[in-house]
C-alpha positions as CSV (number, residue, x, y, z in Angstrom):
1,X,-40.0,-125.1,-32.2
2,X,-41.3,-128.1,-34.0
3,X,-42.3,-127.6,-37.6
4,X,-46.0,-128.6,-38.3
5,X,-45.0,-130.4,-41.5
6,X,-42.6,-132.7,-39.6
7,X,-45.1,-133.3,-36.8
8,X,-47.6,-134.4,-39.4
9,X,-45.1,-136.6,-41.1
10,X,-44.2,-138.2,-37.8
11,X,-47.9,-139.0,-37.2
12,X,-48.3,-140.5,-40.7
13,X,-45.1,-142.6,-40.2
14,X,-46.5,-143.8,-36.8
15,X,-49.8,-144.7,-38.3
16,X,-48.3,-146.7,-41.2
17,X,-45.7,-148.5,-39.0
18,X,-48.5,-149.4,-36.6
19,X,-50.7,-150.7,-39.4
20,X,-48.1,-152.8,-41.2
21,X,-45.5,-153.4,-38.4
22,X,-45.2,-155.2,-35.2
23,X,-44.4,-154.7,-31.5
24,X,-40.7,-155.1,-30.7
25,X,-38.1,-153.9,-28.2
26,X,-35.1,-151.5,-28.4
27,X,-32.6,-152.5,-25.6
28,X,-30.0,-150.1,-24.4
29,X,-27.3,-151.3,-22.1
30,X,-26.4,-149.0,-19.2
31,X,-22.7,-148.6,-18.3
32,X,-21.4,-150.4,-15.3
33,X,-21.2,-148.4,-12.1
34,X,-17.8,-146.6,-12.1
35,X,-17.1,-147.4,-8.5
36,X,-18.7,-150.8,-8.0
37,X,-18.2,-152.1,-11.5
38,X,-20.4,-155.0,-12.6
39,X,-22.1,-156.0,-15.8
40,X,-24.0,-153.6,-18.0
41,X,-27.7,-153.5,-17.2
42,X,-30.1,-153.9,-20.2
43,X,-33.0,-151.5,-20.3
44,X,-35.9,-152.4,-22.6
45,X,-38.0,-149.8,-24.5
46,X,-41.2,-151.1,-26.2
47,X,-41.3,-150.0,-29.8
48,X,-43.5,-150.3,-32.9
49,X,-41.3,-151.2,-35.9
50,X,-41.1,-152.7,-39.4
51,X,-38.1,-154.8,-40.3
52,X,-37.3,-155.0,-44.0
53,X,-34.6,-156.8,-46.0
54,X,-32.2,-154.7,-48.0
55,X,-32.5,-155.0,-51.8
56,X,-29.8,-156.9,-53.5
57,X,-28.2,-153.8,-55.1
58,X,-27.9,-152.2,-51.6
59,X,-25.7,-155.0,-50.2
60,X,-22.1,-154.1,-50.9
61,X,-20.3,-156.6,-48.6
62,X,-18.6,-153.9,-46.5
63,X,-21.1,-151.5,-45.0
64,X,-24.2,-153.5,-45.7
65,X,-23.9,-157.3,-45.4
66,X,-26.1,-160.1,-46.6
67,X,-28.6,-160.7,-43.7
68,X,-28.6,-157.1,-42.5
69,X,-32.1,-155.6,-42.2
70,X,-33.4,-152.1,-42.4
71,X,-35.7,-151.4,-39.4
72,X,-38.1,-148.5,-39.4
73,X,-39.0,-147.6,-35.8
74,X,-41.8,-145.2,-34.8
75,X,-40.5,-142.3,-32.8
76,X,-43.8,-141.7,-31.1
77,X,-43.6,-142.7,-27.5
78,X,-40.1,-144.0,-27.7
79,X,-38.0,-142.5,-24.9
80,X,-34.6,-142.9,-26.6
81,X,-33.1,-142.4,-30.0
82,X,-31.9,-145.9,-31.2
83,X,-28.2,-145.8,-31.9
84,X,-25.2,-148.1,-32.4
85,X,-24.7,-150.2,-29.3
86,X,-28.4,-150.8,-28.8
87,X,-30.2,-153.9,-29.9
88,X,-33.6,-154.4,-31.5
89,X,-35.8,-157.4,-31.1
90,X,-38.1,-158.1,-34.1
91,X,-39.5,-161.3,-35.7
92,X,-38.2,-163.2,-32.7
93,X,-34.6,-162.3,-33.5
94,X,-32.2,-159.8,-31.9
95,X,-30.3,-157.4,-34.1
96,X,-27.4,-155.1,-33.2
97,X,-27.8,-151.6,-34.5
98,X,-24.9,-150.8,-36.8
99,X,-26.1,-147.4,-38.1
100,X,-29.1,-145.2,-37.4
101,X,-30.8,-142.1,-38.7
102,X,-33.6,-140.3,-36.6
103,X,-34.7,-138.3,-39.7
104,X,-34.7,-135.1,-37.7
105,X,-35.1,-132.6,-40.6
106,X,-35.9,-129.6,-38.4
107,X,-33.4,-130.4,-35.7
108,X,-36.3,-131.0,-33.2
109,X,-38.8,-133.6,-34.4
110,X,-37.8,-137.2,-35.0
111,X,-40.0,-138.2,-37.9
112,X,-39.0,-141.9,-37.9
113,X,-35.9,-143.8,-36.8
114,X,-34.3,-145.9,-39.6
115,X,-31.6,-148.2,-38.4
116,X,-29.4,-150.9,-39.9
117,X,-29.6,-154.1,-37.9
118,X,-27.3,-157.1,-38.0
119,X,-28.1,-160.4,-36.3
120,X,-26.6,-160.5,-32.8
121,X,-24.2,-163.3,-32.4
């Protein structure tokens, strides 16, 4: 059962991301058909998000590289949990998701998705 506190925090995060963020897209690539084969099919999910640069002291050159961004994605209305292998389009650029955290403190309610994005090559 969802905790009322986390449901409230989810709505606050959604409101702030909506106010200060932008519309973007999370794209998940479906696996090719196991019998017929083929190319992965991209499925786009509209999202409200805020991309932010990492601070200089957070960039360590191994896990977080220069140019990586931290992307806050509202969980409200998003049909998937963004995860590595997905891409995010923000500011007219496409970022591969390297790491992600749904911030699911009660095990049920995704408060906000925070992902590490790296420019897709």
